[in-house]
Backbone as JSON, one array per atom type, in Angstrom:
{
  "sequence": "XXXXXXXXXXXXXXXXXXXXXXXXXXXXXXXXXXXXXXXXXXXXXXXXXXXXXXXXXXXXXXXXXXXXXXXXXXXXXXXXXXXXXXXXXXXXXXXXXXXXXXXXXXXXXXXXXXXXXXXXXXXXXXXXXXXXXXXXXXXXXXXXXXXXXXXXXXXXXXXXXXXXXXXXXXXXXXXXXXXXXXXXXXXXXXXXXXXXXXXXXXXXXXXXXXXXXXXXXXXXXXXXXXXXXXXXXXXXXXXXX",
  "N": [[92.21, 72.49, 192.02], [94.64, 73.07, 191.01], [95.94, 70.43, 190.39], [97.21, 68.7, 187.73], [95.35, 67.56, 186.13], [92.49, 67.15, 183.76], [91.15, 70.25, 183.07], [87.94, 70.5, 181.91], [87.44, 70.07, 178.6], [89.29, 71.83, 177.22], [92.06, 71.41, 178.09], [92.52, 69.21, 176.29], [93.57, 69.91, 173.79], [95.02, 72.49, 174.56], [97.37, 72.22, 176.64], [97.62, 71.87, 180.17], [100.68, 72.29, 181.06], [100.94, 74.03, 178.58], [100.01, 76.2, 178.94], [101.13, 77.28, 181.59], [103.55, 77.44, 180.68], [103.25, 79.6, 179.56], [102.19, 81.64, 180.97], [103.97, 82.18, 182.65], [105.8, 83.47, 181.19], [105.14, 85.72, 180.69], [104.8, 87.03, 182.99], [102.48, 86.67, 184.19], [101.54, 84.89, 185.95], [99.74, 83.92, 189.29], [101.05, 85.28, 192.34], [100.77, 84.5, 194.78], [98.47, 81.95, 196.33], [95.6, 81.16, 195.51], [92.27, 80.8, 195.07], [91.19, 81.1, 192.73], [93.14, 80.56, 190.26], [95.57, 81.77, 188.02], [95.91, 80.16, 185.71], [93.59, 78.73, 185.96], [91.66, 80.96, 184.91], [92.88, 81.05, 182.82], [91.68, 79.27, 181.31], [89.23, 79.53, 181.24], [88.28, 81.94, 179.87], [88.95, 81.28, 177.71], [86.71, 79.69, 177.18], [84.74, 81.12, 177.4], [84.79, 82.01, 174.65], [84.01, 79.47, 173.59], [81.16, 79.62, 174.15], [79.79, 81.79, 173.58], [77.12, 83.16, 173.73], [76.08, 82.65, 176.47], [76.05, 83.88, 180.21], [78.53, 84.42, 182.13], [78.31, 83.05, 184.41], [77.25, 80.61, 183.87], [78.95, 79.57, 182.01], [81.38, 79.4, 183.24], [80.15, 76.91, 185.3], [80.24, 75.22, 182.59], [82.5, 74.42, 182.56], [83.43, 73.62, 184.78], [82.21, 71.12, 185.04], [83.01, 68.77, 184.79], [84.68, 68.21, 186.75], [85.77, 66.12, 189.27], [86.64, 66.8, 191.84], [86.0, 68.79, 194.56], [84.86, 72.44, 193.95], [85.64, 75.66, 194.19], [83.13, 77.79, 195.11], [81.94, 80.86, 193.16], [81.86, 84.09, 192.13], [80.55, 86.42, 190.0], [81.3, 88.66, 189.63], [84.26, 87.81, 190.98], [85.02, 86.62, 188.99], [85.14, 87.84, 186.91], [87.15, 89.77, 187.76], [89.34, 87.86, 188.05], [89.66, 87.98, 184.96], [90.29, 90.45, 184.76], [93.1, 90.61, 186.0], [94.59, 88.75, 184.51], [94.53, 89.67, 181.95], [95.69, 90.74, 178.97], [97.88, 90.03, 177.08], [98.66, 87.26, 177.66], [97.1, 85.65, 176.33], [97.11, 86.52, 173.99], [100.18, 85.93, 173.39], [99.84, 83.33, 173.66], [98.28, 82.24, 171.37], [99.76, 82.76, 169.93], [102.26, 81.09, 169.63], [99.7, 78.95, 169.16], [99.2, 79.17, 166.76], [99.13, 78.84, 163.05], [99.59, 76.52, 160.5], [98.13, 73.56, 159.93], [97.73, 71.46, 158.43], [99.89, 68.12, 157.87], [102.35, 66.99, 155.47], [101.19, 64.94, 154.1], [98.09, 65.53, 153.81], [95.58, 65.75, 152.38], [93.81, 67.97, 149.65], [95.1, 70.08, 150.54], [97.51, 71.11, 149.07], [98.73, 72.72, 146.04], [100.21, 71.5, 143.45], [103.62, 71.86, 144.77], [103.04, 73.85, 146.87], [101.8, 75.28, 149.32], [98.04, 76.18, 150.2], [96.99, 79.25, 151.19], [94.45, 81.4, 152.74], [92.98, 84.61, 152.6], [90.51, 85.96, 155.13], [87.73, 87.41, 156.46], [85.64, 88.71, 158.3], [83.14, 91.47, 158.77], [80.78, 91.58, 160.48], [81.04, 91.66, 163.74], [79.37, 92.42, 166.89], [80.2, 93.78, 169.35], [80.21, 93.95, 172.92], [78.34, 97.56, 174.16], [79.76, 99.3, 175.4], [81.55, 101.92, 176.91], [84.82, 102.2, 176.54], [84.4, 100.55, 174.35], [83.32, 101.46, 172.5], [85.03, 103.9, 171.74], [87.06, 103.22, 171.12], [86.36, 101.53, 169.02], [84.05, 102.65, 167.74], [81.3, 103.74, 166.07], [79.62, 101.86, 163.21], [78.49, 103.38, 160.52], [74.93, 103.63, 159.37], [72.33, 103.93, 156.8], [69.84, 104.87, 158.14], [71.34, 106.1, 160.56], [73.71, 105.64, 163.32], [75.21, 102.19, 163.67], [73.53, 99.92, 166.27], [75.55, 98.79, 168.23], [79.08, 98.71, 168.96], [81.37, 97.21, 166.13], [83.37, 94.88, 164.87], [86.14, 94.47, 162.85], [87.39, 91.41, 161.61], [90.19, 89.56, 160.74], [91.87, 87.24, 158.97], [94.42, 85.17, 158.3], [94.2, 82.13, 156.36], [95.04, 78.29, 156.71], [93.71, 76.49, 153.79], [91.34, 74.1, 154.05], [91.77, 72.65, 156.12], [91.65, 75.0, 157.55], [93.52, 75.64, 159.61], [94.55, 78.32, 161.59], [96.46, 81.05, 160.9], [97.58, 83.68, 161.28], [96.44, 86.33, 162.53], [94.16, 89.64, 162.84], [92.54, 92.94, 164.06], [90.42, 94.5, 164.71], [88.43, 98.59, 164.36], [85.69, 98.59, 162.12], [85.36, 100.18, 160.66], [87.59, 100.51, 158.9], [88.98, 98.51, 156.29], [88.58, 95.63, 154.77], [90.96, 94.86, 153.11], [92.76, 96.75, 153.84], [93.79, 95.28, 156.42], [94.21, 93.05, 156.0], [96.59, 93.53, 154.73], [98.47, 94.08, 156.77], [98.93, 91.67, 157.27], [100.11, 90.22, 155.58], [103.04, 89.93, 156.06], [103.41, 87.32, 157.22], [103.42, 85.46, 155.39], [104.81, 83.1, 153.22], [107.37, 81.82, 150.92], [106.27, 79.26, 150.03], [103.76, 79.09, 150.21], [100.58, 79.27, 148.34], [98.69, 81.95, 147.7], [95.09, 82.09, 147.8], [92.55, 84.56, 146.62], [89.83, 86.23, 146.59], [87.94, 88.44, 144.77], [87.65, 91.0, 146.85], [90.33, 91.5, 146.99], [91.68, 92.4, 145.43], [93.28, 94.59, 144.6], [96.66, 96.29, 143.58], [98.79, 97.09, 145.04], [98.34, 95.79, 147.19], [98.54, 92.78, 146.02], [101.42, 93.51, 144.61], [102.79, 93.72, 147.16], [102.71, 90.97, 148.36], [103.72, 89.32, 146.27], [105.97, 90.37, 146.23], [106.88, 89.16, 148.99], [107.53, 86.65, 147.69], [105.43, 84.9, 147.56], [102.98, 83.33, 145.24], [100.01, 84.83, 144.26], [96.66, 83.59, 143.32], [94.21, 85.67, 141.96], [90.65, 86.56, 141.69], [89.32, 88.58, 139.55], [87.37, 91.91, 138.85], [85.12, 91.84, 135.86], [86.06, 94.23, 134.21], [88.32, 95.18, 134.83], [91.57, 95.63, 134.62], [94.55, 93.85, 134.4], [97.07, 94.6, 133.84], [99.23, 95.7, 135.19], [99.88, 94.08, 137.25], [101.95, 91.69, 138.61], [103.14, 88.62, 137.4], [103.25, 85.15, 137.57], [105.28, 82.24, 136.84], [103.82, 79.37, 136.69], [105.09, 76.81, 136.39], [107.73, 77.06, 137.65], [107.56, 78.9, 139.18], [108.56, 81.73, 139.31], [108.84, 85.15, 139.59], [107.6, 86.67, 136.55]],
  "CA": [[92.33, 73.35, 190.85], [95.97, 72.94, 190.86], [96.1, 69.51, 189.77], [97.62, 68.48, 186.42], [94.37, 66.89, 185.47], [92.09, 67.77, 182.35], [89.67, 71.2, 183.52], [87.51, 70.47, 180.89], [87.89, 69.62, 177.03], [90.13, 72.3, 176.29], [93.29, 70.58, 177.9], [92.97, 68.09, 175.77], [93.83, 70.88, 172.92], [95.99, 73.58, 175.09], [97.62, 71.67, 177.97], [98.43, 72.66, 180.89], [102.22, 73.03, 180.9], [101.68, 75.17, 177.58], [99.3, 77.54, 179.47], [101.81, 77.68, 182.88], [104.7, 78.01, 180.84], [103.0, 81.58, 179.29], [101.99, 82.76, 182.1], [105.6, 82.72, 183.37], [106.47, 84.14, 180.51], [104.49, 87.05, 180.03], [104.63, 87.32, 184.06], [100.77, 87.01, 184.49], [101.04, 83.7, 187.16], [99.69, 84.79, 190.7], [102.2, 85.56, 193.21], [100.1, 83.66, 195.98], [98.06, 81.35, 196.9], [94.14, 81.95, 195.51], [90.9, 79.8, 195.36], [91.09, 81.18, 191.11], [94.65, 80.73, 189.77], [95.69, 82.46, 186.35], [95.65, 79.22, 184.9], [92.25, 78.24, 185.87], [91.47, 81.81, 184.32], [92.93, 81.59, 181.03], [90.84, 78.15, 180.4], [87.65, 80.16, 181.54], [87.94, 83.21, 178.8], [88.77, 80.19, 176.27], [85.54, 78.7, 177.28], [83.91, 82.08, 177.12], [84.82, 82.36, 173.19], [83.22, 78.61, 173.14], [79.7, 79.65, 174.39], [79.4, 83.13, 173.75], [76.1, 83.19, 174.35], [75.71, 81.87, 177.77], [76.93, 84.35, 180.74], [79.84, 84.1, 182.91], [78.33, 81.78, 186.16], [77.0, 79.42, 182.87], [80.32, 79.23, 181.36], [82.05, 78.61, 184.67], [79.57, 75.92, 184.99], [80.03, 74.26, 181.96], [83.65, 74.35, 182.58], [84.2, 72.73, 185.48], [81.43, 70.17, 185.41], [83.36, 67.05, 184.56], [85.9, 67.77, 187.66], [85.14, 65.43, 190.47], [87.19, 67.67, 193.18], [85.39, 69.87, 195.1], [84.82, 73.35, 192.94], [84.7, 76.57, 195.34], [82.07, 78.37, 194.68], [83.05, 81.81, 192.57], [80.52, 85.2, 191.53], [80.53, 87.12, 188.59], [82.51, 89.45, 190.23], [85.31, 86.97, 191.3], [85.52, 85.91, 187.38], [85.56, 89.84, 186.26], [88.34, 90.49, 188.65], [89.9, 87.27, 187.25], [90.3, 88.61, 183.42], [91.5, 91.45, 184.88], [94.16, 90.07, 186.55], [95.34, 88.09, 183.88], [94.58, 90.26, 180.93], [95.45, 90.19, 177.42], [99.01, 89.24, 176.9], [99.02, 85.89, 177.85], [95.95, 85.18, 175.43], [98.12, 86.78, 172.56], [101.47, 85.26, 173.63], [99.15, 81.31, 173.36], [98.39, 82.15, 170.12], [101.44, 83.16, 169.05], [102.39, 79.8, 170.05], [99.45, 78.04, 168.63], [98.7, 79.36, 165.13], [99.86, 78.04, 161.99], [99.35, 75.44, 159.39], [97.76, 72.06, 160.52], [98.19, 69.71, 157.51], [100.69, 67.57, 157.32], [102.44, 66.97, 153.81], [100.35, 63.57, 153.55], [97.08, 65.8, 154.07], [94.75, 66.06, 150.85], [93.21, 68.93, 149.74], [95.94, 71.36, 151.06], [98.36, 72.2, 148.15], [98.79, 72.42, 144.73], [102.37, 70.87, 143.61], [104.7, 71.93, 145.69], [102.45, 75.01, 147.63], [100.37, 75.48, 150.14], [96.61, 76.98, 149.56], [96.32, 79.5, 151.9], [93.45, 82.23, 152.06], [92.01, 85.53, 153.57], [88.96, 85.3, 155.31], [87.4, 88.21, 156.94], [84.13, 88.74, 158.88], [83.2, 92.49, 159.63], [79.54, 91.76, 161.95], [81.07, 91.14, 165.08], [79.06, 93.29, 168.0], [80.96, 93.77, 170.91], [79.1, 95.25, 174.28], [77.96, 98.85, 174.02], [80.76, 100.03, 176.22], [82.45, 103.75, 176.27], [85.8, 101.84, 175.92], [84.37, 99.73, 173.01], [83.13, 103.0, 171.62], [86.04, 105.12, 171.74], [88.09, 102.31, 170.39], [85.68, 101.01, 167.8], [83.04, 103.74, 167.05], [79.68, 102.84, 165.5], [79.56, 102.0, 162.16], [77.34, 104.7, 159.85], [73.98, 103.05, 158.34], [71.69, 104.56, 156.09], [69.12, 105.76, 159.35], [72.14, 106.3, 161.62], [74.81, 104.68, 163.16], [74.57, 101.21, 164.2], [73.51, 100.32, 167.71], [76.48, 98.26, 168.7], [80.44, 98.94, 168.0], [81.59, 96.48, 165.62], [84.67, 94.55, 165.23], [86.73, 93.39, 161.88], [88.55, 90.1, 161.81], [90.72, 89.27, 159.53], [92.96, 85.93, 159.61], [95.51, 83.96, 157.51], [94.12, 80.34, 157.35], [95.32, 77.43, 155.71], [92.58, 76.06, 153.3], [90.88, 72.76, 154.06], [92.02, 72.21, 157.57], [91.1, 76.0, 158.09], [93.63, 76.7, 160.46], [95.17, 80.2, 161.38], [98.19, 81.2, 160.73], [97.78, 84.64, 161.93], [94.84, 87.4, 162.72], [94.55, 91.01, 163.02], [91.16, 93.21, 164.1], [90.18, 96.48, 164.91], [87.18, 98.89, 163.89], [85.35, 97.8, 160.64], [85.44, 101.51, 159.6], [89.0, 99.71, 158.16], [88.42, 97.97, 155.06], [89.26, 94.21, 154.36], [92.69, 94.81, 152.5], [94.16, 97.43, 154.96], [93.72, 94.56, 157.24], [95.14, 92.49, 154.43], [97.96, 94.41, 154.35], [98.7, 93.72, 158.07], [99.02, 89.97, 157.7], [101.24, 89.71, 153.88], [104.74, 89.34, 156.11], [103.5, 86.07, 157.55], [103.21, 84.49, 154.19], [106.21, 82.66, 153.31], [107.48, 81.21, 149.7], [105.5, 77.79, 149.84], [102.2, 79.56, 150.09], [99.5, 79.97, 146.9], [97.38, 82.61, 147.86], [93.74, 82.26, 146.74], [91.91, 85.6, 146.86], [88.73, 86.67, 146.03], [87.75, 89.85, 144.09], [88.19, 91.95, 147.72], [91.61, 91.54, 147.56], [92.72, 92.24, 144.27], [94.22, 95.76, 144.98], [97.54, 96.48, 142.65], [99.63, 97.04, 145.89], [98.46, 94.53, 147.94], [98.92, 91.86, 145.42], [102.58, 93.71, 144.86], [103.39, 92.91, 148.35], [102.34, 89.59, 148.08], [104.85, 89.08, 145.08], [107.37, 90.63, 147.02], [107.13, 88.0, 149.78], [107.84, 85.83, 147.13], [104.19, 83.96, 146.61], [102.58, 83.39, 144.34], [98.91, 84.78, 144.29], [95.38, 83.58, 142.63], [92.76, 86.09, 142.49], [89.69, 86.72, 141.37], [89.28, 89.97, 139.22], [86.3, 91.78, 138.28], [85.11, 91.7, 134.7], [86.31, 95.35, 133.37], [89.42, 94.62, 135.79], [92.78, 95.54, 133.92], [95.61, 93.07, 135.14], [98.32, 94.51, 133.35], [99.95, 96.1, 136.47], [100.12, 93.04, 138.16], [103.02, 90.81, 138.19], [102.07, 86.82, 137.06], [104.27, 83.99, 137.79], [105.08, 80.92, 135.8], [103.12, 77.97, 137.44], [106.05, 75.83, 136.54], [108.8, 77.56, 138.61], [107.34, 80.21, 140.52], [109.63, 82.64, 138.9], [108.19, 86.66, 138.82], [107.53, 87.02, 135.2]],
  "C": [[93.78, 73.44, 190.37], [96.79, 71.74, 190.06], [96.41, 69.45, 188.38], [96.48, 67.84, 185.38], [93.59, 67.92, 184.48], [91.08, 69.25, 183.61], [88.92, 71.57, 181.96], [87.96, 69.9, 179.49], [88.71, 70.45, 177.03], [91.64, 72.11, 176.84], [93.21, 70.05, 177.45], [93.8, 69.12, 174.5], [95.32, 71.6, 173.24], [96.32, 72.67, 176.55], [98.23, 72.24, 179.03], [99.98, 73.23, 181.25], [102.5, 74.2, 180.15], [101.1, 76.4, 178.97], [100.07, 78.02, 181.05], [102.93, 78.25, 182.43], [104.31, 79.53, 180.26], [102.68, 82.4, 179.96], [103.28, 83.16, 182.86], [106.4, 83.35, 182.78], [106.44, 85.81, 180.29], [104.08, 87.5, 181.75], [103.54, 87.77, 185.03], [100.28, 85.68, 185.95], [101.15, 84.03, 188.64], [101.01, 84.38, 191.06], [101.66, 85.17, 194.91], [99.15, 83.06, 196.01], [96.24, 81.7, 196.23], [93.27, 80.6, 194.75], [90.75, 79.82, 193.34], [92.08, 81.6, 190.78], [94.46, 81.38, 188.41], [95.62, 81.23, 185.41], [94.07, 78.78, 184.88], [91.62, 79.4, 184.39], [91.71, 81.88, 182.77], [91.7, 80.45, 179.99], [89.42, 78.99, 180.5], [87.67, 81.47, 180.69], [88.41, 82.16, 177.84], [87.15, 79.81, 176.23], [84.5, 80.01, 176.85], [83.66, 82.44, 175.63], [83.5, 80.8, 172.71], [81.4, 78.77, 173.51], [79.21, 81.03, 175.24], [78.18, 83.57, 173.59], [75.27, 83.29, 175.38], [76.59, 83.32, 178.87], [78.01, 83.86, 181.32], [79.85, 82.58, 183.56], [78.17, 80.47, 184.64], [77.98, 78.7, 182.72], [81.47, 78.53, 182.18], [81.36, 77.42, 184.98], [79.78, 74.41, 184.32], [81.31, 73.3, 182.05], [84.15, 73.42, 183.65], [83.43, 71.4, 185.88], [81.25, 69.03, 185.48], [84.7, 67.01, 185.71], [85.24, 66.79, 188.9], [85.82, 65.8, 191.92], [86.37, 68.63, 193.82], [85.82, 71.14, 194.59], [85.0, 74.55, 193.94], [83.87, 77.62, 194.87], [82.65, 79.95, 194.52], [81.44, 82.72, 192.2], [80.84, 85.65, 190.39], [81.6, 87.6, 188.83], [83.82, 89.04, 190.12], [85.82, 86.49, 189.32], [86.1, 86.76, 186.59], [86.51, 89.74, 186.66], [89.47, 89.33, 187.87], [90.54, 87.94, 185.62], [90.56, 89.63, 183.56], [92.79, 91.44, 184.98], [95.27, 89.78, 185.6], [95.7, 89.36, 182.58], [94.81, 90.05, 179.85], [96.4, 89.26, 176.85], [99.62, 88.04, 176.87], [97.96, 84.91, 176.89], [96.98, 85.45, 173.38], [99.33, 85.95, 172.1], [101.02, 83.56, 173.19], [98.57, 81.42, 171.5], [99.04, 82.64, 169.14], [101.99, 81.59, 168.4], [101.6, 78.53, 169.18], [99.29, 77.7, 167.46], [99.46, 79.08, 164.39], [99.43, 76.78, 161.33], [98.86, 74.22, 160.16], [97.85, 70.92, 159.81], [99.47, 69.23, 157.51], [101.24, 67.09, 155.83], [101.31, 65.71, 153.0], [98.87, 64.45, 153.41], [96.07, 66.16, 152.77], [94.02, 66.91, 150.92], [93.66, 70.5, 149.91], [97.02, 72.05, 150.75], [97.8, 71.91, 146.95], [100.13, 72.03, 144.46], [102.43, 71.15, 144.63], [104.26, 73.33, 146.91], [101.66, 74.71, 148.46], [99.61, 76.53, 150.41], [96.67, 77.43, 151.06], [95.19, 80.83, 151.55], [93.3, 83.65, 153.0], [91.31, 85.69, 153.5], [88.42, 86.32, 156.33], [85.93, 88.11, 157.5], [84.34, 90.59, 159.62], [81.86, 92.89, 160.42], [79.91, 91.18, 162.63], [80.91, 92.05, 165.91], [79.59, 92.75, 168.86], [79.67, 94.85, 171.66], [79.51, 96.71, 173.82], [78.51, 99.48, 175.06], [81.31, 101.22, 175.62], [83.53, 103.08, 175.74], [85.82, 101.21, 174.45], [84.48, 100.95, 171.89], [84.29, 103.96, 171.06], [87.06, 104.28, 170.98], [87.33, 101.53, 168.94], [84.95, 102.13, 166.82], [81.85, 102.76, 166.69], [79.98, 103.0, 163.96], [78.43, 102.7, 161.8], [76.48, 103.67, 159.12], [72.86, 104.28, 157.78], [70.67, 105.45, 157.44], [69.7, 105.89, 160.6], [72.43, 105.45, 162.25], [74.41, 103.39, 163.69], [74.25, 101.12, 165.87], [74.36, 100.0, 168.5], [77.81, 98.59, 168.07], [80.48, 97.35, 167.44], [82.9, 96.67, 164.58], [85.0, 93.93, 163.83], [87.35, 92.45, 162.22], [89.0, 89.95, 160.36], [91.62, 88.21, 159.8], [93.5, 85.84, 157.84], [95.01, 82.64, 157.52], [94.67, 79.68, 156.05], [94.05, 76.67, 155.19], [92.68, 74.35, 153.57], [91.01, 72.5, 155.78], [91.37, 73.64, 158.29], [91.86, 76.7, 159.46], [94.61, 77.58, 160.31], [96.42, 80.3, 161.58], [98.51, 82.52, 161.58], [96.24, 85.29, 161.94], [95.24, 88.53, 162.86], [92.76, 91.25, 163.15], [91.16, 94.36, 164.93], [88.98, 97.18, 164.19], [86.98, 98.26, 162.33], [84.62, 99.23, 160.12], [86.53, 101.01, 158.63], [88.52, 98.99, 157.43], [89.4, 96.05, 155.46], [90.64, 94.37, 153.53], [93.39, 95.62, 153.31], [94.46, 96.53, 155.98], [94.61, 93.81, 156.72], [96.58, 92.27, 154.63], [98.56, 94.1, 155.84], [99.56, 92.03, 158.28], [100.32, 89.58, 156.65], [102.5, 89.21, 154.96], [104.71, 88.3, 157.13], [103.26, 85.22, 156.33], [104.87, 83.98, 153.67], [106.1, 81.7, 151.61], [107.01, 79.96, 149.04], [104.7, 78.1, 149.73], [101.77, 79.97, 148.88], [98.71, 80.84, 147.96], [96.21, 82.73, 147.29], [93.24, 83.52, 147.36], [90.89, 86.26, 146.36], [88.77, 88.29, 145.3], [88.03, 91.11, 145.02], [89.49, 92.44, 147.8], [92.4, 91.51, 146.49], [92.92, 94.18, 144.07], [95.69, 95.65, 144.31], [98.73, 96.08, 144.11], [99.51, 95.71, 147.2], [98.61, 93.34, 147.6], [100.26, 91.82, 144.95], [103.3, 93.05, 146.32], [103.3, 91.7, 148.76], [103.54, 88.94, 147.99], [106.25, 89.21, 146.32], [107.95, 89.84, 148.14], [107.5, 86.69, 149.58], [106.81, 84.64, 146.91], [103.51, 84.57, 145.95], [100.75, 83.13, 144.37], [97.88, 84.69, 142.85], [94.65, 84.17, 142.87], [91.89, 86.35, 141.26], [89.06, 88.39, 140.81], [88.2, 90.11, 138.62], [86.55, 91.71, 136.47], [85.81, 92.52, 133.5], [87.95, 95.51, 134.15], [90.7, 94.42, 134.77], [93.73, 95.04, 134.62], [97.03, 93.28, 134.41], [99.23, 94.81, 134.29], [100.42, 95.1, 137.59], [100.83, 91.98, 137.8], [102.47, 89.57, 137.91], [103.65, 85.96, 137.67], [104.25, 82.41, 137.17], [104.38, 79.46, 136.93], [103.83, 76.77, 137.72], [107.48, 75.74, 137.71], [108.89, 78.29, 139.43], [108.3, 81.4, 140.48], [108.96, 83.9, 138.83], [108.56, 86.58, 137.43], [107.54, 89.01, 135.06]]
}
């Protein structure tokens, strides 16, 4: 388990050096000797996002089923105690690390002139387990014949369009609206970026702070939708008008 070799597909992606050097960073790499290292661990809650469906022993399973070393045999338990161990920080700290733009300038599809199309892209049905902690930190959302039965989780990301990947994320109850979330992400946008934005996200102030970051956003306004309050920008120079 120590070996430099692949554990699974997702070294080919996240390799092991990145994932040893964050654990040394964020001071999460055991301090002796154990049958389930923090590295094994961080690939096994990656794998858990890939086949969130399936339980734990599955996932452990699927994970190590192309090693040809002898595996040692691990419980639920032993896997729990694992993502304890490690925890969150070193999951945050790797995608600190990994997020951000994926096209290259040759890549079609992924500016306009001289910009690059990025977007926000939200999803707010994601049930998490019916835990007190989820609860107390999420709540239940309110439906018409009372509240739902599961807490549930907003996402909100930064992605770059066409390639789709993330630049940044943010998430927390989905009592929170899609633009306060929004509003979270604006000071990773940087002066090369078009923003495309749908009708959710055409808010006076959150399209101000936009501006103020110095891109230049496209959105989508409703029909009765007065846009005088909202700054424009020349297409030619990218100048605030």
């Amino acid at each position: 388990m120590f070996a430099p070799g692949h554990v699974g597909e997702l070294t080919q992606v996240i390799p092991t050096e990145l994932v040893d050097a964050v654990l040394e960073e964020t001071g999460t790499r055991e301090r002796r000797l154990r049958s389930l290292p923090s590295r094994v661990g961080v690939y096994f809650v990656l794998a858990l996002g890939l086949f969130e469906h399936l339980g734990a022993g599955l996932v452990w399973g699927k994970l190590v089923a192309g090693l040809a070393a002898a595996v040692p045999q691990t419980s639920e338990k032993a896997l729990r105690d694992l993502r304890r161990r490690i925890g969150v920080v070193p999951f945050q700290r790797l995608f600190e690390v990994l997020a951000g733009p994926l096209a290259q300038p040759s890549t079609p599809g992924v500016r306009y002139r001289r910009w690059r199309t990025v977007a926000f892209d939200g999803c707010g049905s994601l049930n998490v387990p019916d835990h007190e902690r989820n609860r107390s930190w999420l709540g239940r959302t309110p439906r018409r014949h009372g509240p739902s039965g599961y807490p549930r989780l907003m996402l909100m990301t930064l992605c770059e369009t066409s390639t789709r990947g993330l630049i940044t994320a943010a998430f927390g109850p989905a009592s929170k609206g899609e633009t306060d979330y929004a509003h979270e992400l604006v000071s990773h946008l940087t002066s090369d970026m078009l923003l495309l934005a749908d009708r959710a996200f055409d808010s006076n102030k959150l399209l101000a702070d936009v501006v103020a970051q110095g891109v230049m956003p496209i959105s989508i306004f409703p029909q009765r939708r007065s846009c005088s309050s909202v700054d424009s920008r020349s297409e030619s120079t990218g100048e605030v008008q």
